[in-house]
Amino acid sequence: MIEARRLHILRAVADHRTVTAAAAALYLTPSAVSQQLAALEQETGHRLVERGAKGVRLTPAGEILLSHTNAVLAQLERAEAELAAYGSGAAGTVTVASFATGIALVVAPALGRLAESAPGIRIRVQDAEGDASLPMVLDRRVDVAVAVEYRGAPPADDPRLTHVPLYAEPFDAVVPVAHRLADADEVPLAELAKDPWIGPYPGNPCHDVVVLACESAGFQPRMEHSSDDFRAVVSLAAADVGVALVPRSALHGTDLTGVVVRPVDGVAPTRRVFAAVRRGAEEHPLIRPVLDALDEAARA
């Protein structure tokens, strides 16, 4: 009989690529993870992982088991949801991880809605970028992630996750008031090819949006200054040290003294925001109201 907790460990190892990283995500010791993998191999009668200098990879047998693991764990999430619904599930705690702007734009308004519609649900919010929040959901450290599509992100049809689209927003060009394009109605990105740039660090999903937009315009942006805080990005642009692309919602409430904000000429780069939960958990009586409140906040 295969134990479900060992399937969780197998998936964590497949996701994180090393025993040490999987152990940290699961709050276990590396030796405990190795022991559970060995026990799983004994249960199945197959070698499931291979260790190498660059980490751990699944064997063909391990890949077969992983495909069933995603289905089994999703079904267990559905079973928990139905049992919780049977027992009413009217009270409990749901942990939501979101990037800062997402917290301001949809998570915080959703909390107000939930306080009225589902007062028994307590929400705990954690600030985390989209590339960090999705692994947190898969590792069961949080229940819901509000994340941004990015290069390398799990796709919408990933068997481990259920995606709920929330909103999409354009990036605007932010240039110093003395910039040569400050008086333009719209800013062609190609005209900024030789400018120094200010933007998020690599790994931040917004960094991918900026780089891909510039690549589509025919150039690689020369990132001279980096910050994941868009208020800092705007302040640096105001100091006349570079130009930037900033999500429109991140400009709300930001001091724009010293800069000019203009739409991008042509098809504007866009970040698409979604909520994600472990597949099968979307109808849990504690999680469903949270997803509905996030969707309502996004529509508003």
mmCIF file of C-alpha atoms in Angstrom, residues 65-287:
data_model
loop_
_atom_site.group_PDB
_atom_site.id
_atom_site.type_symbol
_atom_site.label_atom_id
_atom_site.label_comp_id
_atom_site.label_asym_id
_atom_site.label_seq_id
_atom_site.Cartn_x
_atom_site.Cartn_y
_atom_site.Cartn_z
ATOM 1 C CA LEU A 65 4.207 7.463 -10.342
ATOM 2 C CA LEU A 66 4.350 11.279 -10.346
ATOM 3 C CA SER A 67 1.616 11.477 -12.989
ATOM 4 C CA HIS A 68 -0.612 9.340 -10.747
ATOM 5 C CA THR A 69 0.511 11.313 -7.690
ATOM 6 C CA ASN A 70 -0.951 14.542 -9.078
ATOM 7 C CA ALA A 71 -4.310 12.815 -9.645
ATOM 8 C CA VAL A 72 -4.278 11.080 -6.250
ATOM 9 C CA LEU A 73 -3.423 14.239 -4.297
ATOM 10 C CA ALA A 74 -6.054 16.244 -6.200
ATOM 11 C CA GLN A 75 -8.645 13.592 -5.315
ATOM 12 C CA LEU A 76 -7.597 13.712 -1.656
ATOM 13 C CA GLU A 77 -8.072 17.505 -1.733
ATOM 14 C CA ARG A 78 -11.593 16.928 -3.107
ATOM 15 C CA ALA A 79 -12.287 14.380 -0.376
ATOM 16 C CA GLU A 80 -11.191 16.865 2.294
ATOM 17 C CA ALA A 81 -13.397 19.518 0.681
ATOM 18 C CA GLU A 82 -16.467 17.258 0.661
ATOM 19 C CA LEU A 83 -15.902 16.132 4.246
ATOM 20 C CA ALA A 84 -15.481 19.724 5.341
ATOM 21 C CA ALA A 85 -18.687 20.643 3.516
ATOM 22 C CA TYR A 86 -20.467 17.734 5.204
ATOM 23 C CA GLY A 87 -19.328 19.078 8.551
ATOM 24 C CA SER A 88 -20.397 22.596 7.468
ATOM 25 C CA GLY A 89 -16.834 23.969 7.297
ATOM 26 C CA ALA A 90 -18.150 27.363 8.304
ATOM 27 C CA ALA A 91 -15.138 28.379 10.378
ATOM 28 C CA GLY A 92 -11.400 28.105 9.958
ATOM 29 C CA THR A 93 -8.227 29.793 8.739
ATOM 30 C CA VAL A 94 -7.120 30.252 5.127
ATOM 31 C CA THR A 95 -3.622 31.518 4.339
ATOM 32 C CA VAL A 96 -3.197 33.675 1.223
ATOM 33 C CA ALA A 97 0.164 34.583 -0.315
ATOM 34 C CA SER A 98 0.248 37.542 -2.702
ATOM 35 C CA PHE A 99 2.604 40.135 -4.131
ATOM 36 C CA ALA A 100 2.268 43.619 -2.597
ATOM 37 C CA THR A 101 0.149 45.277 -5.299
ATOM 38 C CA GLY A 102 -2.147 42.263 -5.412
ATOM 39 C CA ILE A 103 -2.663 42.599 -1.656
ATOM 40 C CA ALA A 104 -3.694 46.230 -2.074
ATOM 41 C CA LEU A 105 -5.815 45.701 -5.182
ATOM 42 C CA VAL A 106 -7.740 42.481 -4.508
ATOM 43 C CA VAL A 107 -6.724 40.722 -1.278
ATOM 44 C CA ALA A 108 -7.482 43.569 1.135
ATOM 45 C CA PRO A 109 -10.860 44.378 -0.500
ATOM 46 C CA ALA A 110 -11.689 40.653 -0.442
ATOM 47 C CA LEU A 111 -11.108 40.618 3.323
ATOM 48 C CA GLY A 112 -13.810 43.255 3.728
ATOM 49 C CA ARG A 113 -16.254 41.195 1.692
ATOM 50 C CA LEU A 114 -15.471 38.032 3.634
ATOM 51 C CA ALA A 115 -15.978 39.788 6.958
ATOM 52 C CA GLU A 116 -19.614 40.236 5.947
ATOM 53 C CA SER A 117 -20.309 37.131 3.865
ATOM 54 C CA ALA A 118 -18.222 34.535 5.744
ATOM 55 C CA PRO A 119 -17.345 35.891 9.202
ATOM 56 C CA GLY A 120 -16.184 32.466 10.385
ATOM 57 C CA ILE A 121 -13.280 32.427 7.929
ATOM 58 C CA ARG A 122 -10.063 33.941 9.255
ATOM 59 C CA ILE A 123 -7.553 35.049 6.615
ATOM 60 C CA ARG A 124 -3.813 35.177 7.136
ATOM 61 C CA VAL A 125 -1.947 37.161 4.459
ATOM 62 C CA GLN A 126 1.702 36.725 3.493
ATOM 63 C CA ASP A 127 3.615 39.018 1.131
ATOM 64 C CA ALA A 128 5.300 36.884 -1.545
ATOM 65 C CA GLU A 129 6.141 37.386 -5.199
ATOM 66 C CA GLY A 130 4.335 35.198 -7.722
ATOM 67 C CA ASP A 131 7.334 33.001 -8.398
ATOM 68 C CA ALA A 132 7.499 32.209 -4.665
ATOM 69 C CA SER A 133 3.791 31.917 -3.858
ATOM 70 C CA LEU A 134 3.017 29.063 -6.266
ATOM 71 C CA PRO A 135 5.611 26.713 -4.726
ATOM 72 C CA MET A 136 4.221 27.707 -1.316
ATOM 73 C CA VAL A 137 0.798 26.421 -2.394
ATOM 74 C CA LEU A 138 2.235 23.173 -3.738
ATOM 75 C CA ASP A 139 4.251 22.658 -0.549
ATOM 76 C CA ARG A 140 1.090 23.255 1.537
ATOM 77 C CA ARG A 141 2.616 26.252 3.303
ATOM 78 C CA VAL A 142 -0.290 28.426 2.124
ATOM 79 C CA ASP A 143 -3.757 27.649 0.770
ATOM 80 C CA VAL A 144 -4.154 30.317 -1.931
ATOM 81 C CA ALA A 145 -1.644 32.204 -4.077
ATOM 82 C CA VAL A 146 -2.356 35.450 -5.903
ATOM 83 C CA ALA A 147 0.296 35.342 -8.596
ATOM 84 C CA VAL A 148 1.365 36.743 -11.949
ATOM 85 C CA GLU A 149 1.958 34.795 -15.149
ATOM 86 C CA TYR A 150 5.685 34.609 -15.818
ATOM 87 C CA ARG A 151 8.123 32.735 -17.962
ATOM 88 C CA GLY A 152 8.485 29.243 -16.504
ATOM 89 C CA ALA A 153 5.339 29.440 -14.355
ATOM 90 C CA PRO A 154 3.116 26.354 -14.099
ATOM 91 C CA PRO A 155 0.607 26.615 -16.984
ATOM 92 C CA ALA A 156 -3.138 26.966 -16.485
ATOM 93 C CA ASP A 157 -3.626 23.256 -17.213
ATOM 94 C CA ASP A 158 -0.996 22.117 -14.703
ATOM 95 C CA PRO A 159 -2.444 18.977 -13.035
ATOM 96 C CA ARG A 160 -1.253 20.144 -9.612
ATOM 97 C CA LEU A 161 -3.080 23.495 -9.554
ATOM 98 C CA THR A 162 -6.398 25.141 -10.308
ATOM 99 C CA HIS A 163 -6.113 28.669 -11.751
ATOM 100 C CA VAL A 164 -8.757 31.382 -11.312
ATOM 101 C CA PRO A 165 -8.099 34.429 -13.568
ATOM 102 C CA LEU A 166 -8.487 37.713 -11.674
ATOM 103 C CA TYR A 167 -7.396 40.681 -13.777
ATOM 104 C CA ALA A 168 -4.934 41.960 -16.364
ATOM 105 C CA GLU A 169 -3.312 45.377 -16.366
ATOM 106 C CA PRO A 170 -0.973 47.236 -18.729
ATOM 107 C CA PHE A 171 2.480 48.557 -17.944
ATOM 108 C CA ASP A 172 3.038 52.276 -18.523
ATOM 109 C CA ALA A 173 6.297 53.970 -19.456
ATOM 110 C CA VAL A 174 7.806 56.130 -16.694
ATOM 111 C CA VAL A 175 10.406 58.670 -17.860
ATOM 112 C CA PRO A 176 12.033 61.703 -16.217
ATOM 113 C CA VAL A 177 10.321 65.061 -16.866
ATOM 114 C CA ALA A 178 13.400 66.182 -18.818
ATOM 115 C CA HIS A 179 13.374 63.111 -21.048
ATOM 116 C CA ARG A 180 13.200 63.677 -24.813
ATOM 117 C CA LEU A 181 9.900 61.703 -24.984
ATOM 118 C CA ALA A 182 8.236 63.391 -22.015
ATOM 119 C CA ASP A 183 5.886 65.351 -24.289
ATOM 120 C CA ALA A 184 4.874 62.338 -26.408
ATOM 121 C CA ASP A 185 1.273 61.120 -26.151
ATOM 122 C CA GLU A 186 2.529 57.520 -26.266
ATOM 123 C CA VAL A 187 6.034 56.105 -25.885
ATOM 124 C CA PRO A 188 7.385 53.717 -28.543
ATOM 125 C CA LEU A 189 9.517 51.192 -26.654
ATOM 126 C CA ALA A 190 12.050 51.009 -29.501
ATOM 127 C CA GLU A 191 12.864 54.681 -28.846
ATOM 128 C CA LEU A 192 14.138 53.693 -25.375
ATOM 129 C CA ALA A 193 16.631 51.117 -26.621
ATOM 130 C CA LYS A 194 19.690 53.211 -25.764
ATOM 131 C CA ASP A 195 18.430 54.489 -22.409
ATOM 132 C CA PRO A 196 19.544 53.075 -19.062
ATOM 133 C CA TRP A 197 16.722 51.115 -17.435
ATOM 134 C CA ILE A 198 15.348 50.669 -13.925
ATOM 135 C CA GLY A 199 13.407 47.517 -13.097
ATOM 136 C CA PRO A 200 12.745 44.533 -10.849
ATOM 137 C CA TYR A 201 15.357 41.888 -10.172
ATOM 138 C CA PRO A 202 15.537 38.764 -12.351
ATOM 139 C CA GLY A 203 13.149 36.198 -10.906
ATOM 140 C CA ASN A 204 10.459 38.772 -10.259
ATOM 141 C CA PRO A 205 7.619 38.046 -12.734
ATOM 142 C CA CYS A 206 7.489 41.738 -13.691
ATOM 143 C CA HIS A 207 11.134 41.541 -14.767
ATOM 144 C CA ASP A 208 10.099 38.963 -17.361
ATOM 145 C CA VAL A 209 7.276 41.191 -18.632
ATOM 146 C CA VAL A 210 9.647 44.144 -19.083
ATOM 147 C CA VAL A 211 12.386 42.124 -20.779
ATOM 148 C CA LEU A 212 9.960 40.334 -23.110
ATOM 149 C CA ALA A 213 8.343 43.660 -24.112
ATOM 150 C CA CYS A 214 11.740 45.152 -24.922
ATOM 151 C CA GLU A 215 12.787 42.037 -26.830
ATOM 152 C CA SER A 216 9.594 42.304 -28.891
ATOM 153 C CA ALA A 217 10.584 45.908 -29.657
ATOM 154 C CA GLY A 218 13.955 44.678 -30.919
ATOM 155 C CA PHE A 219 16.385 45.279 -28.061
ATOM 156 C CA GLN A 220 17.652 44.045 -24.699
ATOM 157 C CA PRO A 221 17.111 46.617 -21.937
ATOM 158 C CA ARG A 222 20.298 47.762 -20.191
ATOM 159 C CA MET A 223 19.288 47.390 -16.540
ATOM 160 C CA GLU A 224 21.405 49.879 -14.616
ATOM 161 C CA HIS A 225 19.321 49.933 -11.421
ATOM 162 C CA SER A 226 17.221 47.212 -9.786
ATOM 163 C CA SER A 227 14.459 47.234 -7.178
ATOM 164 C CA ASP A 228 11.349 45.133 -6.588
ATOM 165 C CA ASP A 229 9.682 48.184 -4.980
ATOM 166 C CA PHE A 230 8.009 50.242 -7.709
ATOM 167 C CA ARG A 231 8.035 53.351 -5.504
ATOM 168 C CA ALA A 232 11.818 53.100 -5.540
ATOM 169 C CA VAL A 233 11.767 52.540 -9.315
ATOM 170 C CA VAL A 234 9.727 55.734 -9.814
ATOM 171 C CA SER A 235 12.002 57.685 -7.448
ATOM 172 C CA LEU A 236 15.059 56.628 -9.435
ATOM 173 C CA ALA A 237 13.372 57.701 -12.670
ATOM 174 C CA ALA A 238 12.623 61.053 -11.026
ATOM 175 C CA ALA A 239 16.352 61.346 -10.280
ATOM 176 C CA ASP A 240 16.907 61.134 -14.059
ATOM 177 C CA VAL A 241 18.998 57.960 -13.947
ATOM 178 C CA GLY A 242 16.864 55.836 -16.256
ATOM 179 C CA VAL A 243 13.481 54.841 -17.638
ATOM 180 C CA ALA A 244 11.082 52.121 -16.551
ATOM 181 C CA LEU A 245 7.919 50.163 -17.268
ATOM 182 C CA VAL A 246 5.600 49.991 -14.261
ATOM 183 C CA PRO A 247 2.247 48.191 -13.802
ATOM 184 C CA ARG A 248 -0.512 50.791 -13.818
ATOM 185 C CA SER A 249 -1.940 49.805 -10.438
ATOM 186 C CA ALA A 250 1.503 50.126 -8.828
ATOM 187 C CA LEU A 251 1.451 53.835 -9.713
ATOM 188 C CA HIS A 252 -1.671 54.489 -7.656
ATOM 189 C CA GLY A 253 -0.713 56.522 -4.597
ATOM 190 C CA THR A 254 2.923 56.823 -5.735
ATOM 191 C CA ASP A 255 4.618 60.234 -5.728
ATOM 192 C CA LEU A 256 5.040 61.053 -9.427
ATOM 193 C CA THR A 257 6.908 64.315 -8.914
ATOM 194 C CA GLY A 258 9.767 64.485 -11.398
ATOM 195 C CA VAL A 259 8.435 61.850 -13.798
ATOM 196 C CA VAL A 260 5.999 61.604 -16.687
ATOM 197 C CA VAL A 261 3.781 58.532 -17.097
ATOM 198 C CA ARG A 262 2.756 57.660 -20.644
ATOM 199 C CA PRO A 263 1.038 54.644 -22.235
ATOM 200 C CA VAL A 264 3.157 52.457 -24.464
ATOM 201 C CA ASP A 265 2.657 52.880 -28.190
ATOM 202 C CA GLY A 266 1.095 49.796 -29.783
ATOM 203 C CA VAL A 267 0.364 46.640 -27.795
ATOM 204 C CA ALA A 268 1.171 47.430 -24.165
ATOM 205 C CA PRO A 269 3.021 44.857 -22.064
ATOM 206 C CA THR A 270 0.569 43.318 -19.642
ATOM 207 C CA ARG A 271 0.701 41.363 -16.418
ATOM 208 C CA ARG A 272 -2.020 38.786 -15.912
ATOM 209 C CA VAL A 273 -2.955 38.048 -12.335
ATOM 210 C CA PHE A 274 -4.634 34.873 -11.122
ATOM 211 C CA ALA A 275 -5.411 32.979 -7.939
ATOM 212 C CA ALA A 276 -4.164 29.414 -7.601
ATOM 213 C CA VAL A 277 -5.000 26.571 -5.218
ATOM 214 C CA ARG A 278 -4.051 22.918 -5.124
ATOM 215 C CA ARG A 279 -6.174 21.054 -7.651
ATOM 216 C CA GLY A 280 -9.183 19.561 -5.928
ATOM 217 C CA ALA A 281 -9.225 22.180 -3.146
ATOM 218 C CA GLU A 282 -11.158 24.809 -5.113
ATOM 219 C CA GLU A 283 -14.529 23.649 -3.724
ATOM 220 C CA HIS A 284 -13.403 23.404 -0.101
ATOM 221 C CA PRO A 285 -15.986 25.330 1.964
ATOM 222 C CA LEU A 286 -13.269 27.546 3.434
ATOM 223 C CA ILE A 287 -11.412 28.163 0.161
#
